[in-house]
């Protein structure tokens, strides 16, 4: 069915082509602003989230209690026992389980004293999870690899010797030799260990110096598949903590959640700024609709006097606003893709996520909002037109 | 002819409230118009002729008094009922034609049909009525601004007739036409009266008023002769 009121609106838009076009430009700008800003925010979120989730595939298990060995009054040992480790291995399945010894220590390189952490890892584990940027992974007992921060601060080279422990003239300190240097890890370590300020030695060397041969300070489980994170955590928790809380199980997901929520409020803020342009667009549409009504007063008088219902007059003007909105939304939608893509690639430098549904959805959403704003701006002018006194209206001109 | 008048004005008064005070445009007017009458309303400028036509066309309601059309009290009708009565029972022919500028001659005539049936005309009624006032298909495609005054008036008559109204209200239908075209218009109206329409016509021209069978004389809002 072809609606004559729609025809009338189309003709009115055509008759005032320039004016209609200018009004639509307002909507175009609004739609482009909303969609490209939305896409900018979303792409930023997606990229950061993806970088963060690189480290999320690690479950970190630490001892939760201070255990006193029965019958001994010595220092209480803390750590994960061999039986607990075996339980963890059972539950971890094919995921890699890496027991780690760690402590803080002082050390000296030549006459320079420093402080950092020292970690003991199984040599095979070290080989599989550490990628040195210089040198190689340790082969011998007293070989060590060092983190990027320590290496640059003390100007360490392959072959440099480090004395481990508190400087004390009366005691000869054990020495390790640097065989490899690690790249900078920063926040996003893919294996869950921040090695930047660490000296990493073999577990046998570590135990020889610090004791605790069958006790570990930390056990990392590196997941093959991130989506199994909570399942594996629950399984380990149920097994190891079955009687009482003996280990603490943690991961980086809370960090990701908090950063994501910060970013999403940032996106909302950006969107709010974009919405201001839609407000401006609404004003321009409102203006044009009021002009259209006041220019067509006599026509409205004719329509009403020969028996057009108020609702039909209203419909005619709402159609007009709708047509302006559709024109604006279509042009705006096309431009949003072009401009949004340029903005994302210029400001983020990565358009890998641009065409994902989460991001591209802002184009139809922006278009829809544009059309709705347009029609909403036409409500008052349409109402005004339909409530004119036909006699007064006929007299106009 | 039926006993009940088609139109009855009972003590109808119309007051315009102006800044300079109230102005009584219609002053206690009472009169009946029967079905199939041909009435001319005459009177000096400002005597209230158009005001009375607006009442008859229920574009306006009396300040006091009652107006009955087709036995219905206009004051008791809802806005929508009045709109539908204007659409279905009354045909308007104005001095200034008042065609819809965005529509072609054909669409102007089709328009009241669309209002009534809520769909485009497929019966050929609009085209047939246009043909009866001398419009072929080509001329029917013209917009009002592309037509002469006489042609526009014929389109306006066709539009007024298309929903087959009982009453034709014509406010100075010949006022903007030359004498010859004016008489042609009157011939059309005479024909319609013969077909059974009730024709009410406002004019300043006694020659035009001669076509009517009854003349109502207005002065200062009062009926002085009917
Ligand atoms: N909307 C209005 N507001 C105020 N006064 C009005 C209005 N419409 C008409 N009048 C006044 O009412 C009186 C009657 O007007 P009306 O238009 O009915 O006269 P008329 O007889 O049709 O005159 P004409 O022959 O010039 O058309 C006039 O004095 C006019 O000024
Ligand atoms: Mg008049």
mmCIF file of C-alpha atoms in Angstrom, chain B:
data_model
loop_
_atom_site.group_PDB
_atom_site.id
_atom_site.type_symbol
_atom_site.label_atom_id
_atom_site.label_comp_id
_atom_site.label_asym_id
_atom_site.label_seq_id
_atom_site.Cartn_x
_atom_site.Cartn_y
_atom_site.Cartn_z
ATOM 1 C CA UNK B 1 -38.380 16.291 0.743
ATOM 2 C CA UNK B 2 -38.090 15.227 4.352
ATOM 3 C CA UNK B 3 -39.668 17.152 7.247
ATOM 4 C CA UNK B 4 -36.418 17.411 9.206
ATOM 5 C CA UNK B 5 -34.194 20.178 7.885
ATOM 6 C CA UNK B 6 -30.763 19.105 6.674
ATOM 7 C CA UNK B 7 -29.261 22.099 8.447
ATOM 8 C CA UNK B 8 -30.738 23.932 11.408
ATOM 9 C CA UNK B 9 -29.233 26.968 13.111
ATOM 10 C CA UNK B 10 -30.929 27.680 16.435
ATOM 11 C CA UNK B 11 -29.970 31.011 17.982
ATOM 12 C CA UNK B 12 -26.397 30.678 16.763
ATOM 13 C CA UNK B 13 -24.032 33.384 17.969
ATOM 14 C CA UNK B 14 -20.349 33.656 17.146
ATOM 15 C CA UNK B 15 -18.242 36.074 19.163
ATOM 16 C CA UNK B 16 -14.607 36.844 18.365
ATOM 17 C CA UNK B 17 -12.650 37.931 21.398
ATOM 18 C CA UNK B 18 -10.359 40.712 20.305
ATOM 19 C CA UNK B 19 -8.013 42.949 22.255
ATOM 20 C CA UNK B 20 -10.290 45.862 21.459
ATOM 21 C CA UNK B 21 -13.228 43.974 22.971
ATOM 22 C CA UNK B 22 -15.629 41.266 21.894
ATOM 23 C CA UNK B 23 -16.879 41.308 18.310
ATOM 24 C CA UNK B 24 -20.172 39.639 17.492
ATOM 25 C CA UNK B 25 -19.820 38.222 13.966
ATOM 26 C CA UNK B 26 -23.051 36.192 14.071
ATOM 27 C CA UNK B 27 -25.859 37.542 16.239
ATOM 28 C CA UNK B 28 -28.562 35.052 17.286
ATOM 29 C CA UNK B 29 -29.071 33.535 13.853
ATOM 30 C CA UNK B 30 -31.859 30.997 13.461
ATOM 31 C CA UNK B 31 -32.721 29.382 10.178
ATOM 32 C CA UNK B 32 -33.435 26.040 8.504
ATOM 33 C CA UNK B 33 -32.098 24.755 5.220
ATOM 34 C CA UNK B 34 -33.874 21.749 3.731
ATOM 35 C CA UNK B 35 -32.335 18.997 1.660
ATOM 36 C CA UNK B 36 -31.794 19.914 -2.013
ATOM 37 C CA UNK B 37 -32.184 23.641 -1.515
ATOM 38 C CA UNK B 38 -30.091 26.052 -3.563
ATOM 39 C CA UNK B 39 -29.347 28.966 -1.242
ATOM 40 C CA UNK B 40 -27.405 32.154 -1.829
ATOM 41 C CA UNK B 41 -26.039 34.097 1.126
ATOM 42 C CA UNK B 42 -25.527 37.780 0.435
ATOM 43 C CA UNK B 43 -24.555 40.824 2.397
ATOM 44 C CA UNK B 44 -21.982 43.564 2.638
ATOM 45 C CA UNK B 45 -18.356 42.826 3.355
ATOM 46 C CA UNK B 46 -17.836 41.984 7.024
ATOM 47 C CA UNK B 47 -21.486 41.060 7.548
ATOM 48 C CA UNK B 48 -20.567 37.534 8.651
ATOM 49 C CA UNK B 49 -21.052 35.445 5.506
ATOM 50 C CA UNK B 50 -17.784 33.549 5.758
ATOM 51 C CA UNK B 51 -18.265 33.189 9.503
ATOM 52 C CA UNK B 52 -21.611 31.525 8.814
ATOM 53 C CA UNK B 53 -20.066 29.257 6.168
ATOM 54 C CA UNK B 54 -17.392 28.179 8.675
ATOM 55 C CA UNK B 55 -20.185 27.223 11.060
ATOM 56 C CA UNK B 56 -22.062 25.288 8.382
ATOM 57 C CA UNK B 57 -18.832 23.564 7.400
ATOM 58 C CA UNK B 58 -18.189 22.751 11.088
ATOM 59 C CA UNK B 59 -14.737 24.219 10.824
ATOM 60 C CA UNK B 60 -15.790 26.200 13.862
ATOM 61 C CA UNK B 61 -18.364 25.806 16.643
ATOM 62 C CA UNK B 62 -20.908 28.413 17.790
ATOM 63 C CA UNK B 63 -20.093 30.501 20.861
ATOM 64 C CA UNK B 64 -23.721 29.933 21.873
ATOM 65 C CA UNK B 65 -26.799 28.397 20.285
ATOM 66 C CA UNK B 66 -27.013 25.074 18.479
ATOM 67 C CA UNK B 67 -26.219 23.859 15.023
ATOM 68 C CA UNK B 68 -27.693 20.625 13.712
ATOM 69 C CA UNK B 69 -26.462 18.985 10.546
ATOM 70 C CA UNK B 70 -28.145 15.864 9.279
ATOM 71 C CA UNK B 71 -30.010 15.799 12.608
ATOM 72 C CA UNK B 72 -26.810 15.772 14.687
ATOM 73 C CA UNK B 73 -25.868 18.451 17.178
ATOM 74 C CA UNK B 74 -22.415 19.587 16.126
ATOM 75 C CA UNK B 75 -21.480 20.735 19.642
ATOM 76 C CA UNK B 76 -22.018 17.204 20.963
ATOM 77 C CA UNK B 77 -19.712 15.579 18.420
ATOM 78 C CA UNK B 78 -16.083 14.637 19.075
ATOM 79 C CA UNK B 79 -13.297 16.191 17.102
ATOM 80 C CA UNK B 80 -12.872 13.026 15.060
ATOM 81 C CA UNK B 81 -16.609 12.792 14.311
ATOM 82 C CA UNK B 82 -16.538 16.366 13.004
ATOM 83 C CA UNK B 83 -13.532 15.541 10.871
ATOM 84 C CA UNK B 84 -15.364 12.556 9.404
ATOM 85 C CA UNK B 85 -18.493 14.618 8.774
ATOM 86 C CA UNK B 86 -16.422 17.219 6.912
ATOM 87 C CA UNK B 87 -14.925 14.425 4.865
ATOM 88 C CA UNK B 88 -18.129 12.509 4.080
ATOM 89 C CA UNK B 89 -21.084 14.904 4.197
ATOM 90 C CA UNK B 90 -19.717 18.258 3.117
ATOM 91 C CA UNK B 91 -17.954 19.426 -0.033
ATOM 92 C CA UNK B 92 -16.074 22.729 0.082
ATOM 93 C CA UNK B 93 -15.468 25.080 -2.796
ATOM 94 C CA UNK B 94 -13.436 28.133 -1.873
ATOM 95 C CA UNK B 95 -12.782 31.451 -3.538
ATOM 96 C CA UNK B 96 -9.034 30.706 -3.499
ATOM 97 C CA UNK B 97 -9.522 27.088 -4.661
ATOM 98 C CA UNK B 98 -7.195 25.809 -1.942
ATOM 99 C CA UNK B 99 -5.803 22.872 -3.854
ATOM 100 C CA UNK B 100 -2.915 20.964 -2.245
ATOM 101 C CA UNK B 101 0.142 22.411 -3.991
ATOM 102 C CA UNK B 102 2.302 19.281 -3.737
ATOM 103 C CA UNK B 103 -0.273 17.081 -5.459
ATOM 104 C CA UNK B 104 -1.305 16.873 -9.100
ATOM 105 C CA UNK B 105 -4.875 17.678 -10.195
ATOM 106 C CA UNK B 106 -5.657 13.965 -10.213
ATOM 107 C CA UNK B 107 -4.160 13.386 -6.779
ATOM 108 C CA UNK B 108 -6.033 16.379 -5.373
ATOM 109 C CA UNK B 109 -9.288 14.749 -6.458
ATOM 110 C CA UNK B 110 -8.195 11.324 -5.306
ATOM 111 C CA UNK B 111 -7.154 12.670 -1.903
ATOM 112 C CA UNK B 112 -10.619 12.696 -0.206
ATOM 113 C CA UNK B 113 -11.128 9.109 -1.385
ATOM 114 C CA UNK B 114 -7.881 8.123 0.283
ATOM 115 C CA UNK B 115 -8.963 9.895 3.458
ATOM 116 C CA UNK B 116 -12.193 7.941 3.456
ATOM 117 C CA UNK B 117 -11.070 4.483 2.332
ATOM 118 C CA UNK B 118 -7.452 4.678 3.577
ATOM 119 C CA UNK B 119 -6.119 3.411 0.290
ATOM 120 C CA UNK B 120 -5.449 4.642 -3.214
ATOM 121 C CA UNK B 121 -8.377 4.832 -5.608
ATOM 122 C CA UNK B 122 -8.694 1.893 -7.966
ATOM 123 C CA UNK B 123 -12.341 2.434 -8.862
ATOM 124 C CA UNK B 124 -11.572 5.127 -11.437
ATOM 125 C CA UNK B 125 -13.933 7.460 -9.634
ATOM 126 C CA UNK B 126 -11.439 10.315 -9.359
ATOM 127 C CA UNK B 127 -10.647 10.127 -13.078
ATOM 128 C CA UNK B 128 -14.331 9.948 -14.012
ATOM 129 C CA UNK B 129 -15.240 13.046 -11.993
ATOM 130 C CA UNK B 130 -12.295 14.955 -13.435
ATOM 131 C CA UNK B 131 -13.470 13.951 -16.898
ATOM 132 C CA UNK B 132 -16.934 15.291 -16.132
ATOM 133 C CA UNK B 133 -15.410 18.730 -15.452
ATOM 134 C CA UNK B 134 -13.415 18.549 -18.671
ATOM 135 C CA UNK B 135 -10.053 17.206 -17.489
ATOM 136 C CA UNK B 136 -8.277 14.616 -19.611
ATOM 137 C CA UNK B 137 -5.452 12.444 -18.324
ATOM 138 C CA UNK B 138 -2.741 14.806 -19.473
ATOM 139 C CA UNK B 139 -4.256 17.856 -17.802
ATOM 140 C CA UNK B 140 -4.929 15.804 -14.670
ATOM 141 C CA UNK B 141 -1.204 15.305 -14.233
ATOM 142 C CA UNK B 142 -0.606 19.053 -13.830
ATOM 143 C CA UNK B 143 0.159 20.613 -10.497
ATOM 144 C CA UNK B 144 -2.219 23.402 -9.338
ATOM 145 C CA UNK B 145 0.352 26.110 -10.128
ATOM 146 C CA UNK B 146 0.343 24.947 -13.758
ATOM 147 C CA UNK B 147 -3.419 25.481 -14.108
ATOM 148 C CA UNK B 148 -5.543 28.584 -14.804
ATOM 149 C CA UNK B 149 -7.978 29.898 -12.191
ATOM 150 C CA UNK B 150 -10.988 28.351 -13.955
ATOM 151 C CA UNK B 151 -9.211 25.012 -14.251
ATOM 152 C CA UNK B 152 -8.226 25.085 -10.596
ATOM 153 C CA UNK B 153 -11.828 25.826 -9.641
ATOM 154 C CA UNK B 154 -13.013 22.837 -11.666
ATOM 155 C CA UNK B 155 -10.487 20.611 -9.903
ATOM 156 C CA UNK B 156 -11.717 22.003 -6.588
ATOM 157 C CA UNK B 157 -15.308 21.162 -7.555
ATOM 158 C CA UNK B 158 -14.276 17.651 -8.567
ATOM 159 C CA UNK B 159 -12.495 17.247 -5.241
ATOM 160 C CA UNK B 160 -15.562 18.495 -3.349
ATOM 161 C CA UNK B 161 -17.764 15.975 -5.156
ATOM 162 C CA UNK B 162 -15.663 12.856 -5.095
ATOM 163 C CA UNK B 163 -16.970 11.538 -1.761
ATOM 164 C CA UNK B 164 -20.538 12.247 -2.870
ATOM 165 C CA UNK B 165 -21.418 14.775 -0.122
ATOM 166 C CA UNK B 166 -24.981 15.926 0.606
ATOM 167 C CA UNK B 167 -23.978 19.528 1.094
ATOM 168 C CA UNK B 168 -21.861 21.760 -1.132
ATOM 169 C CA UNK B 169 -20.548 24.894 0.546
ATOM 170 C CA UNK B 170 -19.253 27.499 -1.877
ATOM 171 C CA UNK B 171 -17.711 30.702 -0.479
ATOM 172 C CA UNK B 172 -17.549 33.134 -3.419
ATOM 173 C CA UNK B 173 -16.665 30.372 -5.883
ATOM 174 C CA UNK B 174 -16.656 32.848 -8.758
ATOM 175 C CA UNK B 175 -14.854 35.642 -6.897
ATOM 176 C CA UNK B 176 -11.508 34.946 -8.561
ATOM 177 C CA UNK B 177 -12.877 34.076 -12.008
ATOM 178 C CA UNK B 178 -13.846 36.188 -15.010
ATOM 179 C CA UNK B 179 -17.552 36.464 -15.818
ATOM 180 C CA UNK B 180 -17.586 33.774 -18.466
ATOM 181 C CA UNK B 181 -15.745 31.200 -16.342
ATOM 182 C CA UNK B 182 -17.886 32.261 -13.414
ATOM 183 C CA UNK B 183 -21.078 31.434 -15.287
ATOM 184 C CA UNK B 184 -19.598 28.107 -16.416
ATOM 185 C CA UNK B 185 -18.940 27.282 -12.764
ATOM 186 C CA UNK B 186 -22.524 28.241 -11.898
ATOM 187 C CA UNK B 187 -23.796 25.941 -14.652
ATOM 188 C CA UNK B 188 -21.892 23.074 -13.057
ATOM 189 C CA UNK B 189 -23.362 23.928 -9.624
ATOM 190 C CA UNK B 190 -26.857 24.137 -11.106
ATOM 191 C CA UNK B 191 -26.389 20.696 -12.580
ATOM 192 C CA UNK B 192 -25.299 19.341 -9.211
ATOM 193 C CA UNK B 193 -28.322 20.866 -7.530
ATOM 194 C CA UNK B 194 -30.506 19.117 -10.091
ATOM 195 C CA UNK B 195 -28.760 15.863 -9.172
ATOM 196 C CA UNK B 196 -29.961 16.362 -5.598
ATOM 197 C CA UNK B 197 -27.172 18.235 -3.824
ATOM 198 C CA UNK B 198 -27.914 20.941 -1.310
ATOM 199 C CA UNK B 199 -25.952 23.940 -2.538
ATOM 200 C CA UNK B 200 -25.135 26.905 -0.311
ATOM 201 C CA UNK B 201 -23.311 29.736 -1.969
ATOM 202 C CA UNK B 202 -21.902 33.068 -0.813
ATOM 203 C CA UNK B 203 -21.700 35.823 -3.385
ATOM 204 C CA UNK B 204 -21.603 39.585 -3.820
ATOM 205 C CA UNK B 205 -22.885 39.331 -7.367
ATOM 206 C CA UNK B 206 -26.713 39.571 -7.815
ATOM 207 C CA UNK B 207 -26.399 37.898 -11.237
ATOM 208 C CA UNK B 208 -24.782 34.878 -9.586
ATOM 209 C CA UNK B 209 -27.363 34.937 -6.785
ATOM 210 C CA UNK B 210 -30.083 34.606 -9.426
ATOM 211 C CA UNK B 211 -29.080 30.974 -9.946
ATOM 212 C CA UNK B 212 -30.227 30.214 -6.384
ATOM 213 C CA UNK B 213 -33.843 29.604 -5.361
ATOM 214 C CA UNK B 214 -33.541 31.313 -2.013
ATOM 215 C CA UNK B 215 -31.454 34.238 -0.798
ATOM 216 C CA UNK B 216 -30.420 34.852 2.791
ATOM 217 C CA UNK B 217 -29.448 38.457 3.472
ATOM 218 C CA UNK B 218 -26.946 39.129 6.283
ATOM 219 C CA UNK B 219 -26.153 42.478 7.883
ATOM 220 C CA UNK B 220 -23.921 42.977 10.930
ATOM 221 C CA UNK B 221 -24.201 39.307 11.780
ATOM 222 C CA UNK B 222 -28.003 39.295 11.674
ATOM 223 C CA UNK B 223 -30.319 37.671 9.129
ATOM 224 C CA UNK B 224 -32.379 40.491 7.665
ATOM 225 C CA UNK B 225 -34.122 38.476 4.957
ATOM 226 C CA UNK B 226 -34.350 34.804 4.087
#
